[in-house]
CSV table of N, CA and C (backbone and C1' of nucleotides) in Angstrom, one decimal:
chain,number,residue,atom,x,y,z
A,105,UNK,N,89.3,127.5,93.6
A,105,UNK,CA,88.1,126.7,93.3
A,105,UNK,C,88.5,125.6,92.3
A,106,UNK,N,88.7,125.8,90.9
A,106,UNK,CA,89.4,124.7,90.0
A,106,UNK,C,90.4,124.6,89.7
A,107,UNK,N,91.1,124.7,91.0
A,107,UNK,CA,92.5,124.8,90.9
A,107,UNK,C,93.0,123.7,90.8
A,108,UNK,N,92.3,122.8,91.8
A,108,UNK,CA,92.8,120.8,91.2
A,108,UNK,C,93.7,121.4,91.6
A,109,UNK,N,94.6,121.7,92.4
A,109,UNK,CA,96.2,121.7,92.3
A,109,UNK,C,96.3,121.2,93.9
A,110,UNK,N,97.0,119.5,93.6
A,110,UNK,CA,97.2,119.1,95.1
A,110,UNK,C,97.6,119.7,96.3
A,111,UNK,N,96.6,120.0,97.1
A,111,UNK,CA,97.2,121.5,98.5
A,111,UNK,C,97.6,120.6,99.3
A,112,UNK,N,98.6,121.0,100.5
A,112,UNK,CA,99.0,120.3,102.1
A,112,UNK,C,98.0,119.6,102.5
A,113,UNK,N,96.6,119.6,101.6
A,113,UNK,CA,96.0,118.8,102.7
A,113,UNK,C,95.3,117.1,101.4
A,114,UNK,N,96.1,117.6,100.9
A,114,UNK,CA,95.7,116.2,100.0
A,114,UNK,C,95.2,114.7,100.5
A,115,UNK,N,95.9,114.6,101.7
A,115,UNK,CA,95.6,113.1,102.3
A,115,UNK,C,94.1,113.4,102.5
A,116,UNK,N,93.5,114.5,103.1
A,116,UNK,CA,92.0,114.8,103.9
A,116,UNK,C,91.6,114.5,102.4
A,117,UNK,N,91.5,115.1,101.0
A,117,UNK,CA,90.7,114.6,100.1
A,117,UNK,C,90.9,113.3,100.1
A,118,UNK,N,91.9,112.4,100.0
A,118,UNK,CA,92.1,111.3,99.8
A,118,UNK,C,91.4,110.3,101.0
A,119,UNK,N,91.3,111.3,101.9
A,119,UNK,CA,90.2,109.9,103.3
A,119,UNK,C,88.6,110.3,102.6
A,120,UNK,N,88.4,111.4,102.4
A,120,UNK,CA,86.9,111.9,102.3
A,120,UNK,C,86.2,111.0,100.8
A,121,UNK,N,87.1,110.6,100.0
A,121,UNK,CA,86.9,110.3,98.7
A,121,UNK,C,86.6,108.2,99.0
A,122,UNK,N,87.5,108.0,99.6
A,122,UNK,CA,87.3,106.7,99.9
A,122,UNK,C,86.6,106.4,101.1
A,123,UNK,N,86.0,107.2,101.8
A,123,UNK,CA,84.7,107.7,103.1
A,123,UNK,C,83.7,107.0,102.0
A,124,UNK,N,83.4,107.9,100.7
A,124,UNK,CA,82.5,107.2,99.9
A,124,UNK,C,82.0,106.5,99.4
A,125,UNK,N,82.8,105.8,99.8
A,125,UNK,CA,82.4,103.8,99.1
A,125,UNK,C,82.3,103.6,99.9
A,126,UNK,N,81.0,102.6,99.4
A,126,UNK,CA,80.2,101.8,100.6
A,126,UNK,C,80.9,100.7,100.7
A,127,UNK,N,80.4,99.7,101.8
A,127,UNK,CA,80.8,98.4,102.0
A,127,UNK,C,80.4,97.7,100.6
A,128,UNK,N,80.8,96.9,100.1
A,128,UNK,CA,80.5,95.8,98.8
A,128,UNK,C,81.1,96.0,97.9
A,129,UNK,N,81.6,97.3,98.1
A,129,UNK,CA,82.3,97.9,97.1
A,129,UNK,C,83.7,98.6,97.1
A,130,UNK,N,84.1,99.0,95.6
A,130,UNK,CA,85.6,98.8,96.1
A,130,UNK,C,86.2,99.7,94.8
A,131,UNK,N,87.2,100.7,94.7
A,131,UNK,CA,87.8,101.4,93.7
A,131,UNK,C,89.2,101.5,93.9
A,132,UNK,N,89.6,102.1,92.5
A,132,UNK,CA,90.8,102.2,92.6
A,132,UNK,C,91.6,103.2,92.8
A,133,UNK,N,93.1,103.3,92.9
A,133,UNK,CA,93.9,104.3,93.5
A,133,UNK,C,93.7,105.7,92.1
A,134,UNK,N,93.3,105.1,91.0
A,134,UNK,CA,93.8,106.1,89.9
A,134,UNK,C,92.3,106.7,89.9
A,135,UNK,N,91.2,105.9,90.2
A,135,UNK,CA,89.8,106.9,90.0
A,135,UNK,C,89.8,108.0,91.4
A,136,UNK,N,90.7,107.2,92.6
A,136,UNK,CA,90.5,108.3,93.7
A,136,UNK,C,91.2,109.6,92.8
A,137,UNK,N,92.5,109.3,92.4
A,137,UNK,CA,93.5,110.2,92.0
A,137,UNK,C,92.4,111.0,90.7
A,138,UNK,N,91.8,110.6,89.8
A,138,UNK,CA,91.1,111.0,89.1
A,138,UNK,C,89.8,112.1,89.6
A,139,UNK,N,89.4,111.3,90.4
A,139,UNK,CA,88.0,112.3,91.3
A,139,UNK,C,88.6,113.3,92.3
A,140,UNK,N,90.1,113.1,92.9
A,140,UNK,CA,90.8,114.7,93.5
A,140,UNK,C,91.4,115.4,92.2
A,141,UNK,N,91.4,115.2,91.1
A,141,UNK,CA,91.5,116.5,89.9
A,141,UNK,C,92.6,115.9,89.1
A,142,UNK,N,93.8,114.6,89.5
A,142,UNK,CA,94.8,114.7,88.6
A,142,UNK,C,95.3,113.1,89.2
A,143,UNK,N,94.8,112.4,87.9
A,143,UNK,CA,95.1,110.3,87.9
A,143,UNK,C,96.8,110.2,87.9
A,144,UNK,N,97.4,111.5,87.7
A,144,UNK,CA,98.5,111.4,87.8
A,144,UNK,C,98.9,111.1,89.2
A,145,UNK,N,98.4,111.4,90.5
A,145,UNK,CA,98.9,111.0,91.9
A,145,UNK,C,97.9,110.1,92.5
A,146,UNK,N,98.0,109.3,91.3
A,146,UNK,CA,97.5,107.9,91.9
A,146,UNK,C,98.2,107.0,93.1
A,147,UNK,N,99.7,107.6,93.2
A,147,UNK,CA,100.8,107.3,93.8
A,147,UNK,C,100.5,107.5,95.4
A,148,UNK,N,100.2,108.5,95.3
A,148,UNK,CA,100.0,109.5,96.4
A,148,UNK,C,99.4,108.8,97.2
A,149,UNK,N,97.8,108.6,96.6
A,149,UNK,CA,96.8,107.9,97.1
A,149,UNK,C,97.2,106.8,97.7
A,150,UNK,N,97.9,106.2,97.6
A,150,UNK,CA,98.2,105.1,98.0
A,150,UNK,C,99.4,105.5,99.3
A,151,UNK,N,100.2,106.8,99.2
A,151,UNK,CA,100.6,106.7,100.4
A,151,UNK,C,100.3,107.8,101.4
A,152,UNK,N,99.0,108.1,100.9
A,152,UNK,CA,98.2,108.9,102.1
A,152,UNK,C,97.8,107.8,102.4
A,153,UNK,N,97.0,106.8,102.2
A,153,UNK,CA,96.5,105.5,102.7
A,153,UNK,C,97.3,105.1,103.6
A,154,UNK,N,98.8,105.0,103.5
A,154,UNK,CA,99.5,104.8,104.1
A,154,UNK,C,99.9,105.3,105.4
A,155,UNK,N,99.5,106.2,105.6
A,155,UNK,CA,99.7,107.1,106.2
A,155,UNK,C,98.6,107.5,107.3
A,156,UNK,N,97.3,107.0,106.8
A,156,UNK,CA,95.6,106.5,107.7
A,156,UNK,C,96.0,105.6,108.1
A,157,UNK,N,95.4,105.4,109.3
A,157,UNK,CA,95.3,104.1,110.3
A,157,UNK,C,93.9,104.4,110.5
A,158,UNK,N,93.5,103.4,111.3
A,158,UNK,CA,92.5,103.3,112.2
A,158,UNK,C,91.3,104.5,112.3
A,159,UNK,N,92.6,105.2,113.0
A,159,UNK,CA,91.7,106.6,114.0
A,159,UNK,C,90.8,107.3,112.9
A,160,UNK,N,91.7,107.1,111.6
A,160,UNK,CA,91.1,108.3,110.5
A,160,UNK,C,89.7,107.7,109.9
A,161,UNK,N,89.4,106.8,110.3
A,161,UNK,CA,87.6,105.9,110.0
A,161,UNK,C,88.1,106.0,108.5
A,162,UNK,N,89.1,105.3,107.7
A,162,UNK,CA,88.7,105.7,106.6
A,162,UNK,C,88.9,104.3,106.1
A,163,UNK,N,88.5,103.5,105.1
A,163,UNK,CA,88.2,101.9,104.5
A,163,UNK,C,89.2,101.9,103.6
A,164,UNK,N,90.6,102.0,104.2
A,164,UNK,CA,91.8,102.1,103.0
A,164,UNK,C,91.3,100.5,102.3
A,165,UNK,N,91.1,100.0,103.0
A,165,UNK,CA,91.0,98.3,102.4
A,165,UNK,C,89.7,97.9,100.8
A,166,UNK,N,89.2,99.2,100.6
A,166,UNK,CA,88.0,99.5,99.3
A,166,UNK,C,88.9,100.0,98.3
A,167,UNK,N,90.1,100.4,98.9
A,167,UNK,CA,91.1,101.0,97.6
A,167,UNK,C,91.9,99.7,97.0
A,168,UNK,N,91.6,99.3,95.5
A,168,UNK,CA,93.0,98.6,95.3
A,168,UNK,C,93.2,99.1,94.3
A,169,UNK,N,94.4,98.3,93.1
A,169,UNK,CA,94.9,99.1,92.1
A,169,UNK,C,94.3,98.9,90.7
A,170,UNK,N,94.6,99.3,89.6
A,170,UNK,CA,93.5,99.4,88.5
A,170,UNK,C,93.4,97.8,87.7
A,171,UNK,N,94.5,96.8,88.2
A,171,UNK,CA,94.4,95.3,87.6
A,171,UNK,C,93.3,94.4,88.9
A,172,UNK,N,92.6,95.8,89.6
A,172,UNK,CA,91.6,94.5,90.7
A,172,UNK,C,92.4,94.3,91.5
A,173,UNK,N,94.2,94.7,92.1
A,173,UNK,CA,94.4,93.5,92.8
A,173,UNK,C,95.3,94.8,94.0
A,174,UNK,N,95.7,93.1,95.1
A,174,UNK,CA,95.9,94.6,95.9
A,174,UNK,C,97.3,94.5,95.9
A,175,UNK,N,97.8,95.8,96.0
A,175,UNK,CA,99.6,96.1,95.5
A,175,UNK,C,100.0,96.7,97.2
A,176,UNK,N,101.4,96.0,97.5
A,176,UNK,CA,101.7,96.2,98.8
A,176,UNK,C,103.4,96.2,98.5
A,177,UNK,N,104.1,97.1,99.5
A,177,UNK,CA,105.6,97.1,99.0
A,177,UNK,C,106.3,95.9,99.5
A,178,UNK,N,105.2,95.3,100.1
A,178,UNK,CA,106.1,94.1,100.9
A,178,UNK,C,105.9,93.5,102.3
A,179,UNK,N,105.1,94.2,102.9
A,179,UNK,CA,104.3,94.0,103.8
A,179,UNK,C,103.3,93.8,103.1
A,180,UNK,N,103.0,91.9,103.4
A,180,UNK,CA,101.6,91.1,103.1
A,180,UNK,C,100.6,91.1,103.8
A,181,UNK,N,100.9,91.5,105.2
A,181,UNK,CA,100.1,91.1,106.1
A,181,UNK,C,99.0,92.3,106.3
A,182,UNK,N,99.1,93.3,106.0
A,182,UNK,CA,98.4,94.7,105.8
A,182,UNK,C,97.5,93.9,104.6
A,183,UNK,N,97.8,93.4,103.6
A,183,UNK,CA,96.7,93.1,102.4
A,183,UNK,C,95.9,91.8,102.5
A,184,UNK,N,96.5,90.7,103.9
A,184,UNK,CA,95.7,89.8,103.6
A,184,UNK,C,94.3,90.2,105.0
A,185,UNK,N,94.8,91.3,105.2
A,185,UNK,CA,93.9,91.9,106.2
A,185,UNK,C,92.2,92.7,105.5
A,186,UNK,N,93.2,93.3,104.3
A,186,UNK,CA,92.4,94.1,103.0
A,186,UNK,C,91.3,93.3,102.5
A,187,UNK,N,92.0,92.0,101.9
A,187,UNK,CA,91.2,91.1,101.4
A,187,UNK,C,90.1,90.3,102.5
A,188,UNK,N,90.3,90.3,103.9
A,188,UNK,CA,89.9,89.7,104.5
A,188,UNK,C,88.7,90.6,105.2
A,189,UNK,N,88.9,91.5,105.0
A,189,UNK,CA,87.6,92.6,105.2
A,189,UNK,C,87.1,93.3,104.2
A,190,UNK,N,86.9,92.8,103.1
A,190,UNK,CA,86.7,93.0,101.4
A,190,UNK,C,85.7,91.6,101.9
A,191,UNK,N,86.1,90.6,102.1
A,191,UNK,CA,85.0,89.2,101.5
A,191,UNK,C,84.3,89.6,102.8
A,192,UNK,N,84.5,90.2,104.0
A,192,UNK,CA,83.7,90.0,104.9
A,192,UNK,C,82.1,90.6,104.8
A,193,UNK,N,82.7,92.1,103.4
A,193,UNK,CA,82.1,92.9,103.1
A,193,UNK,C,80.8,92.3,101.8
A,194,UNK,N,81.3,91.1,101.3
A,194,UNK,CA,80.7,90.7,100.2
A,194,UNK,C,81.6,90.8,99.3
A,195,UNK,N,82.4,91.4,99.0
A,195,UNK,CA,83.4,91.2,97.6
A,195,UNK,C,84.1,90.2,97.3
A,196,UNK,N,83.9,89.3,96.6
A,196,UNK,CA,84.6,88.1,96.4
A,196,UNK,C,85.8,88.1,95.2
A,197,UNK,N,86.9,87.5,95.9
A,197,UNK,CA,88.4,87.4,95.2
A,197,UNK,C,88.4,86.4,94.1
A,198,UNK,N,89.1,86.4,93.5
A,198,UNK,CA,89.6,85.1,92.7
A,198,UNK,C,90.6,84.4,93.3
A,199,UNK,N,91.1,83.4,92.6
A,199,UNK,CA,91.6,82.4,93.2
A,199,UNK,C,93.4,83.1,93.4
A,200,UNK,N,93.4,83.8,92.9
A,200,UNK,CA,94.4,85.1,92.3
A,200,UNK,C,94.8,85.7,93.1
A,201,UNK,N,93.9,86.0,94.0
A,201,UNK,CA,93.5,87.2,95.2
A,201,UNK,C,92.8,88.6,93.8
A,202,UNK,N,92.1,88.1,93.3
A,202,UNK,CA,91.9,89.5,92.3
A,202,UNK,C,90.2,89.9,92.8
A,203,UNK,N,90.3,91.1,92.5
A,203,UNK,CA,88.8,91.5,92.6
A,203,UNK,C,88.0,91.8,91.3
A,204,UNK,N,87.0,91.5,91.1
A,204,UNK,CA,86.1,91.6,89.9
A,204,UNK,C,85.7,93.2,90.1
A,205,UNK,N,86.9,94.2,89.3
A,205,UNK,CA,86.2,95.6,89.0
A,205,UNK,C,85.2,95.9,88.4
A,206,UNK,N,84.6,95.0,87.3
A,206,UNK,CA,83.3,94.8,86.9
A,206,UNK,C,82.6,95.4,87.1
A,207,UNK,N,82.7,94.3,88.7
A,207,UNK,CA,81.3,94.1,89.0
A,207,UNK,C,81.4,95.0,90.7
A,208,UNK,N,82.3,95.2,91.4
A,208,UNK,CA,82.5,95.7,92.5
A,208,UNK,C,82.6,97.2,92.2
A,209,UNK,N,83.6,98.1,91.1
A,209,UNK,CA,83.9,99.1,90.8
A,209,UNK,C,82.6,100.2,91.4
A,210,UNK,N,83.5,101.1,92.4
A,210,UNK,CA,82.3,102.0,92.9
A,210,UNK,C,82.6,103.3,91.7
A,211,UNK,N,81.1,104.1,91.5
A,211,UNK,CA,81.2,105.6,91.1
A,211,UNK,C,80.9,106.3,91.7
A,212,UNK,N,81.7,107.4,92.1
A,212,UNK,CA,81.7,108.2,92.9
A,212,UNK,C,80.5,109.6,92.0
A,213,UNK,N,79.6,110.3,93.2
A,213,UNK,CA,78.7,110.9,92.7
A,213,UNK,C,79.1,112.3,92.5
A,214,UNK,N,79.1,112.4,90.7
A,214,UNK,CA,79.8,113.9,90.0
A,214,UNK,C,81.2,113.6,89.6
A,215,UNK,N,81.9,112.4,90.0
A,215,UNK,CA,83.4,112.0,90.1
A,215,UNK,C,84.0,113.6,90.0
A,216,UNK,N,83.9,114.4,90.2
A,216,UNK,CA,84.5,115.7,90.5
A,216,UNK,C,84.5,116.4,92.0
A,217,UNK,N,85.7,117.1,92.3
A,217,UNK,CA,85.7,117.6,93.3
A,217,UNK,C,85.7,119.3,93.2
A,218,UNK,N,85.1,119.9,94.6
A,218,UNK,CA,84.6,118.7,95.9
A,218,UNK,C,82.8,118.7,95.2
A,219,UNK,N,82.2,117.5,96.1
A,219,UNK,CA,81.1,116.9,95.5
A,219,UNK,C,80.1,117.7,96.1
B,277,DT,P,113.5,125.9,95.4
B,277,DT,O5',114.9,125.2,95.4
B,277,DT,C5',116.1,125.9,95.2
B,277,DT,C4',117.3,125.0,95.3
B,277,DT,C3',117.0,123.6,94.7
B,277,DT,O3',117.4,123.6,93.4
B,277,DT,C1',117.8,123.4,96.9
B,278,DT,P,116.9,122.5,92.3
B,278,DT,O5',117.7,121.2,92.7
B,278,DT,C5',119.1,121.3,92.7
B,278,DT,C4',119.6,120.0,93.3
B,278,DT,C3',119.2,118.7,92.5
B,278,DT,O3',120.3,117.8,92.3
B,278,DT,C1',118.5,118.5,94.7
B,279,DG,P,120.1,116.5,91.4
B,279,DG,O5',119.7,115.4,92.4
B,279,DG,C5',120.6,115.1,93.4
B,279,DG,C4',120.1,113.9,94.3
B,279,DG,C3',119.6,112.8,93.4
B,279,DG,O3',120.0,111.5,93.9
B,279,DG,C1',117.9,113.5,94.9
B,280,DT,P,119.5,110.1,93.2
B,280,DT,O5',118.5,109.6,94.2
B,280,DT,C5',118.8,109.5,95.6
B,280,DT,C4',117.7,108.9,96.4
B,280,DT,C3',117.0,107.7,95.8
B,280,DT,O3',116.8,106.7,96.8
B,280,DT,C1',115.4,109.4,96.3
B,281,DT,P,116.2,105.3,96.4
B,281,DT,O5',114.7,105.5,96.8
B,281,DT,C5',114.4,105.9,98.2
B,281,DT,C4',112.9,106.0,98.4
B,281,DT,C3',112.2,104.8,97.8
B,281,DT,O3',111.3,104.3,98.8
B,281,DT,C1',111.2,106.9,97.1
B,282,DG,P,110.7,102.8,98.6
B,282,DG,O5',109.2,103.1,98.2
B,282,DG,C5',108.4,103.8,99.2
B,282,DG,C4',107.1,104.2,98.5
B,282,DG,C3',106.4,103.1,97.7
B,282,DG,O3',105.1,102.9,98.0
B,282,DG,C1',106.7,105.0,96.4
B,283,DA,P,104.9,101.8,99.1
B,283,DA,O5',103.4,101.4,98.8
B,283,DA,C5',103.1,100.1,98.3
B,283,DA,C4',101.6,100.0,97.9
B,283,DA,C3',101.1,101.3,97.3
B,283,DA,O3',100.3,101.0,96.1
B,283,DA,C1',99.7,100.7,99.1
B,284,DC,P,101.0,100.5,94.7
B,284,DC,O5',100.6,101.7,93.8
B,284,DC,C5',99.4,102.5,94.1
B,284,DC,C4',99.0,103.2,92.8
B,284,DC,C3',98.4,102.2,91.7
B,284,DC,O3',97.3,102.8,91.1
B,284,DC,C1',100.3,103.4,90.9
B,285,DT,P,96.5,102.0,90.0
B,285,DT,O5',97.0,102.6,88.6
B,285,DT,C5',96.9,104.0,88.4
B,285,DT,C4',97.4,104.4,87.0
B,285,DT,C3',96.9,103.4,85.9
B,285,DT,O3',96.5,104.2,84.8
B,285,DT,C1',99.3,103.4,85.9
B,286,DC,P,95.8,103.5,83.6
B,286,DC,O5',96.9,103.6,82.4
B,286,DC,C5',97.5,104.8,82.2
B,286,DC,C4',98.6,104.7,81.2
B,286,DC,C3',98.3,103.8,80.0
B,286,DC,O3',98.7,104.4,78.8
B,286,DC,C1',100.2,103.0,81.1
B,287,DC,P,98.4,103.6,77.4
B,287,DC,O5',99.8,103.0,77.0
B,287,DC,C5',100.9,103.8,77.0
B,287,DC,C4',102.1,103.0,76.5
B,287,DC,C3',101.8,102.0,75.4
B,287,DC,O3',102.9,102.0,74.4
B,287,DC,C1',102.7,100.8,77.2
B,288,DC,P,102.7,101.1,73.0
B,288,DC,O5',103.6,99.9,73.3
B,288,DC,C5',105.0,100.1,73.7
B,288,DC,C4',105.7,98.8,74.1
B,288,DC,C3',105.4,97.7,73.0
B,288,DC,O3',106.7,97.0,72.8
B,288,DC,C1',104.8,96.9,75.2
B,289,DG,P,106.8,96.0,71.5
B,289,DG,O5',106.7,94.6,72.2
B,289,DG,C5',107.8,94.2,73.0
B,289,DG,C4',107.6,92.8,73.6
B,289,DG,C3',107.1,91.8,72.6
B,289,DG,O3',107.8,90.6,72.7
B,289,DG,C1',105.6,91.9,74.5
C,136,DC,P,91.8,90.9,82.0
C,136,DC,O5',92.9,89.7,82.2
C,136,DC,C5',92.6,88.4,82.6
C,136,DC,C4',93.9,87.7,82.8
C,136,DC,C3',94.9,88.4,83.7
C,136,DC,O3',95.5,87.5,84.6
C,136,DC,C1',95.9,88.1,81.6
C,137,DC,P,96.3,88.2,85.8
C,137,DC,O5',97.8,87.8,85.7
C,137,DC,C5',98.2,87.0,84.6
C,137,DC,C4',99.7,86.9,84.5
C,137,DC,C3',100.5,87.7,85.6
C,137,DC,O3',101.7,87.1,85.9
C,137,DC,C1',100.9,88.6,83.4
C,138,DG,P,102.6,87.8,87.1
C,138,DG,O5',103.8,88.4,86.3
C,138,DG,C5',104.6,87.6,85.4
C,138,DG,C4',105.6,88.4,84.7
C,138,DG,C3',106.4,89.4,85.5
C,138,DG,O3',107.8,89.3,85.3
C,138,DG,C1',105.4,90.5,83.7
C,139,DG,P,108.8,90.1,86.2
C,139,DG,O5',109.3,91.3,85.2
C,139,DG,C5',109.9,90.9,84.0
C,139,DG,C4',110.1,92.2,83.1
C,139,DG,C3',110.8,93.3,83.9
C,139,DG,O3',111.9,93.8,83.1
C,139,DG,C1',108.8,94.1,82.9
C,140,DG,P,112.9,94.9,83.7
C,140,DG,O5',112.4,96.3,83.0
C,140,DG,C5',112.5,96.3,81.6
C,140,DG,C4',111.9,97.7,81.1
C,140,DG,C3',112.5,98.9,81.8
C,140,DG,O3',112.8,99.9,80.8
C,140,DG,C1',110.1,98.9,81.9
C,141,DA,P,113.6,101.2,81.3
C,141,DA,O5',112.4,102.3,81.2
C,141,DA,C5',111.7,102.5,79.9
C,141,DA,C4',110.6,103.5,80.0
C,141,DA,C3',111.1,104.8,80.7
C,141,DA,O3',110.6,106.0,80.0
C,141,DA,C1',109.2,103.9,81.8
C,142,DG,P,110.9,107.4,80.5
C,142,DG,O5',109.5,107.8,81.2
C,142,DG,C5',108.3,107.7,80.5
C,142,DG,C4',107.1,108.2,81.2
C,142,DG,C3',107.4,109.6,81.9
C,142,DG,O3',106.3,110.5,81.7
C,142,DG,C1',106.7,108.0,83.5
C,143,DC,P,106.5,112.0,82.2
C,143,DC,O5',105.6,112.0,83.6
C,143,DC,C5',104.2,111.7,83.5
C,143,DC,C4',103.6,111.5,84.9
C,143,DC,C3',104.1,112.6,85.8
C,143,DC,O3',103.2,113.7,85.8
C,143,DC,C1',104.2,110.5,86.9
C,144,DC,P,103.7,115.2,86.2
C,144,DC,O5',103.5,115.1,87.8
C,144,DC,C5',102.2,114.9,88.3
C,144,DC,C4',102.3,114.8,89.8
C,144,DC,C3',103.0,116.0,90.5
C,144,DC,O3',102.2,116.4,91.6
C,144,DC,C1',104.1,114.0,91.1
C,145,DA,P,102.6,117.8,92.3
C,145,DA,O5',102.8,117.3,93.8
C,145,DA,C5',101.7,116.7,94.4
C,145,DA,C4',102.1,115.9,95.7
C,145,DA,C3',102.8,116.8,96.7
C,145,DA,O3',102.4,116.4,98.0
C,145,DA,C1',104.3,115.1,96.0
C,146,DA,P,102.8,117.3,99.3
C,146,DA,O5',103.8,116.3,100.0
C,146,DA,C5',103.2,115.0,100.5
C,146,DA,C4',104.3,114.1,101.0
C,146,DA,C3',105.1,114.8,102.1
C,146,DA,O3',105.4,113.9,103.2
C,146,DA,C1',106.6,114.1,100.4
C,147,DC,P,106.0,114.4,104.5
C,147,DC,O5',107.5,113.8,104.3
C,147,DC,C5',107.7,112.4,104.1
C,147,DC,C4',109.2,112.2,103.9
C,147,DC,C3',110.1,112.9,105.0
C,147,DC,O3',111.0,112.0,105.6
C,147,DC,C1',110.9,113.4,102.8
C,148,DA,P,112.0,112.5,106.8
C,148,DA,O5',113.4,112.5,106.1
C,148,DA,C5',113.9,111.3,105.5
C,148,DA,C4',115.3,111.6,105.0
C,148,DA,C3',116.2,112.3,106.0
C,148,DA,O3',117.6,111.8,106.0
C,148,DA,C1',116.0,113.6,104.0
DNA sequence: TTGTTGACTCCCG
DNA sequence: CCGGGAGCCAACA
């Protein structure tokens, strides 16, 4: 029950949590990591994302990192895809490519799991 | 089993 | 705010 303790199936919290956010809106890898029980595998989150495509319906492109901005190991083209279905969504960048956490930052309801 | 890696975050300057 | 360094934990070889 409050075990929080990351199981084999970590990625499935990690799609179901960013399932959550609506279009307009957009959070980060450490509040997912925070709302699955431990901001410490913020890491993760990002390479279970990695690890979603398509098939998994999930809006990896609503996740970025906690400075607004989107972090990629090197493959750009995966982020200017992010950003490019972020503004399609209404989220608008800076000149930076940054996103206004502000004002976009989703809260997830109970931010505790499961919800 | 250990060691390396990583779509991160925090701290410092 | 930006950049660099250290720490974090799970997956992978």
């Amino acid at each position: 029950m409050e075990e929080r303790v990351v199981r084999p199936g970590f990625h499935a919290r990690v799609y179901d949590v960013v399932r959550k956010v609506p279009a307009g809106h957009v959070t980060t890898y450490g509040q997912v990591a925070t709302v699955l029980g431990s901001p410490r595998v913020a890491r993760h989150v990002g390479w279970a994302l990695a690890a979603c495509v398509a098939e998994d319906e999930v809006p990896w492109h609503r996740v970025i990192n906690s400075r607004g901005r989107i972090s990629f190991k090197g493959d750009t083209s995966r982020g200017e895809e992010q950003r490019r279905r972020l503004e399609d969504e209404g989220v608008a960048f800076d000149l930076k490519g940054r996103v206004d956490l502000k004002r976009y930052a989703w809260s997830f309801p109970g931010q505790s799991w499961p919800a």
